[in-house]
Amino acid sequence: MMEDRAHLVLWCEVNMPIGIPEIDYQHRQLLDTINLLHAAIRQNWPNPSVLPLATNLLEQTQRHFLTETPYLQKLCDQQQRLHQLNHKHFLQAMQAFIDRLGSDIHMSALSVNEQLASLAEWYSSHILNSDRELQLA
C-alpha cells in the first residue's frame, strides 16, 4: 500500500507488536497515517490534504487511547497516571500541530516535517516502551 512513498516511520514486526491484536492493529494504522501525512507534505507544500490528514491522525489517536483504557486499569496507580499523563501531553502536542497547520502563519515544508517527525518519534517510543506495560497487565 505504501511502497511508492517515503516512510517517516516503519512498523517492525519483530519488536513493535505488544501481543494485543486490537492495539497492534491500531498502532500499525497510526503509523500508516503518519506516513500518508509525511508523503502529502513532501509531495506538495502547502497541501490542502494535510490538515484533514492531521485531524484524522488526532481522531485515530484519541480512539486508540480509549482502546487502551481497560488495559491501563490493570496497571498500578503510578504507572496508570504516568501513561495517561503521556497521552494527555501528546494529544496537546497533536492539537497544537493541527492549530498551526490551520492558522494563516506560513510554515515551511521542513518545519512541518520536523514537527511531524517529532510526533512520529513519540509514537514509536511509546509503542516500544510505554505500551509494553499493557502487555504485562
Short mmCIF file of C-alpha atoms in Angstrom, two decimals:
data_model
loop_
_atom_site.label_atom_id
_atom_site.label_comp_id
_atom_site.label_asym_id
_atom_site.label_seq_id
_atom_site.Cartn_x
_atom_site.Cartn_y
_atom_site.Cartn_z
CA MET A 1 0.00 0.00 0.00
CA MET A 2 2.78 2.45 0.86
CA GLU A 3 5.59 1.15 -1.38
CA ASP A 4 5.86 4.28 -3.51
CA ARG A 5 6.07 6.73 -0.61
CA ALA A 6 8.99 7.64 1.58
CA HIS A 7 8.27 6.37 5.06
CA LEU A 8 8.80 8.54 8.08
CA VAL A 9 8.33 5.64 10.49
CA LEU A 10 8.12 1.93 9.84
CA TRP A 11 6.21 -0.81 11.63
CA CYS A 12 8.65 -3.51 12.69
CA GLU A 13 7.02 -6.90 13.14
CA VAL A 14 9.93 -8.06 15.27
CA ASN A 15 9.81 -5.56 18.13
CA MET A 16 6.67 -3.45 17.84
CA PRO A 17 3.77 -5.84 18.42
CA ILE A 18 2.80 -5.93 22.08
CA GLY A 19 0.67 -9.04 21.70
CA ILE A 20 -2.76 -7.41 21.97
CA PRO A 21 -4.17 -7.74 18.42
CA GLU A 22 -6.54 -4.76 18.53
CA ILE A 23 -3.84 -2.45 19.87
CA ASP A 24 -1.19 -3.76 17.47
CA TYR A 25 -3.59 -3.18 14.55
CA GLN A 26 -4.28 0.39 15.71
CA HIS A 27 -0.56 1.06 16.14
CA ARG A 28 0.03 -0.04 12.53
CA GLN A 29 -2.83 2.18 11.34
CA LEU A 30 -1.45 5.18 13.23
CA LEU A 31 1.98 4.72 11.67
CA ASP A 32 0.41 4.35 8.22
CA THR A 33 -1.45 7.63 8.72
CA ILE A 34 1.76 9.37 9.80
CA ASN A 35 3.41 8.11 6.61
CA LEU A 36 0.49 9.34 4.48
CA LEU A 37 0.75 12.75 6.14
CA HIS A 38 4.50 12.82 5.56
CA ALA A 39 4.02 11.89 1.89
CA ALA A 40 1.40 14.63 1.43
CA ILE A 41 3.78 17.22 2.87
CA ARG A 42 6.68 16.01 0.71
CA GLN A 43 4.56 15.84 -2.42
CA ASN A 44 3.31 19.38 -2.34
CA TRP A 45 3.52 22.06 0.31
CA PRO A 46 1.30 23.78 1.15
CA ASN A 47 -1.09 20.91 0.52
CA PRO A 48 -4.80 21.20 1.38
CA SER A 49 -4.97 17.49 2.25
CA VAL A 50 -2.51 17.86 5.15
CA LEU A 51 -4.90 19.42 7.67
CA PRO A 52 -7.62 16.76 7.21
CA LEU A 53 -4.98 14.00 7.44
CA ALA A 54 -3.57 15.51 10.63
CA THR A 55 -7.07 15.83 12.09
CA ASN A 56 -7.73 12.20 11.19
CA LEU A 57 -4.49 11.21 12.94
CA LEU A 58 -5.64 13.04 16.07
CA GLU A 59 -9.02 11.31 15.97
CA GLN A 60 -7.40 7.90 15.44
CA THR A 61 -5.09 8.60 18.37
CA GLN A 62 -7.99 9.58 20.64
CA ARG A 63 -9.84 6.35 19.75
CA HIS A 64 -6.68 4.36 20.28
CA PHE A 65 -6.12 5.83 23.73
CA LEU A 66 -9.71 4.90 24.63
CA THR A 67 -8.99 1.34 23.48
CA GLU A 68 -6.04 1.23 25.87
CA THR A 69 -8.14 2.34 28.86
CA PRO A 70 -9.19 -1.13 30.11
CA TYR A 71 -5.56 -2.29 29.93
CA LEU A 72 -4.34 0.77 31.79
CA GLN A 73 -6.71 0.00 34.64
CA LYS A 74 -4.73 -3.18 35.28
CA LEU A 75 -1.53 -1.22 35.95
CA CYS A 76 -0.52 0.12 39.34
CA ASP A 77 -1.79 3.63 40.07
CA GLN A 78 1.56 5.30 39.43
CA GLN A 79 2.06 3.58 36.03
CA GLN A 80 -1.54 4.33 35.08
CA ARG A 81 -1.23 8.04 35.93
CA LEU A 82 2.07 8.36 34.07
CA HIS A 83 0.69 6.62 30.98
CA GLN A 84 -2.43 8.82 30.99
CA LEU A 85 -0.31 11.94 31.50
CA ASN A 86 1.83 10.96 28.50
CA HIS A 87 -1.35 10.54 26.45
CA LYS A 88 -2.68 13.93 27.58
CA HIS A 89 0.57 15.74 26.72
CA PHE A 90 0.77 14.04 23.35
CA LEU A 91 -2.82 14.98 22.47
CA GLN A 92 -1.99 18.59 23.40
CA ALA A 93 1.07 18.49 21.13
CA MET A 94 -1.01 17.00 18.29
CA GLN A 95 -3.66 19.67 18.74
CA ALA A 96 -1.02 22.43 18.72
CA PHE A 97 0.38 20.97 15.47
CA ILE A 98 -3.10 20.98 13.92
CA ASP A 99 -3.75 24.52 15.14
CA ARG A 100 -0.53 25.70 13.46
CA LEU A 101 -1.47 23.89 10.25
CA GLY A 102 -4.88 25.57 10.27
CA SER A 103 -3.55 29.03 11.02
CA ASP A 104 -2.52 31.64 8.49
CA ILE A 105 1.05 31.52 9.78
CA HIS A 106 3.37 30.41 6.99
CA MET A 107 5.34 27.28 7.80
CA SER A 108 7.95 25.75 5.55
CA ALA A 109 7.69 22.12 4.50
CA LEU A 110 10.86 21.49 6.51
CA SER A 111 9.29 22.95 9.65
CA VAL A 112 6.09 20.93 9.22
CA ASN A 113 8.05 17.74 8.57
CA GLU A 114 10.25 18.35 11.62
CA GLN A 115 7.16 18.73 13.80
CA LEU A 116 5.63 15.59 12.29
CA ALA A 117 8.91 13.70 12.81
CA SER A 118 8.81 14.66 16.47
CA LEU A 119 5.26 13.32 16.78
CA ALA A 120 6.27 10.13 14.91
CA GLU A 121 9.20 9.65 17.28
CA TRP A 122 6.80 9.90 20.22
CA TYR A 123 4.57 7.22 18.69
CA SER A 124 7.48 4.86 18.09
CA SER A 125 8.91 5.38 21.55
CA HIS A 126 5.51 4.98 23.19
CA ILE A 127 4.83 1.74 21.31
CA LEU A 128 8.28 0.31 22.02
CA ASN A 129 8.40 1.35 25.67
CA SER A 130 5.28 2.52 27.49
CA ASP A 131 2.80 0.25 25.74
CA ARG A 132 4.92 -2.78 26.69
CA GLU A 133 3.42 -2.35 30.17
CA LEU A 134 -0.01 -3.12 28.72
CA GLN A 135 1.20 -6.48 27.51
CA LEU A 136 2.09 -7.45 31.06
CA ALA A 137 -1.10 -6.12 32.65
#
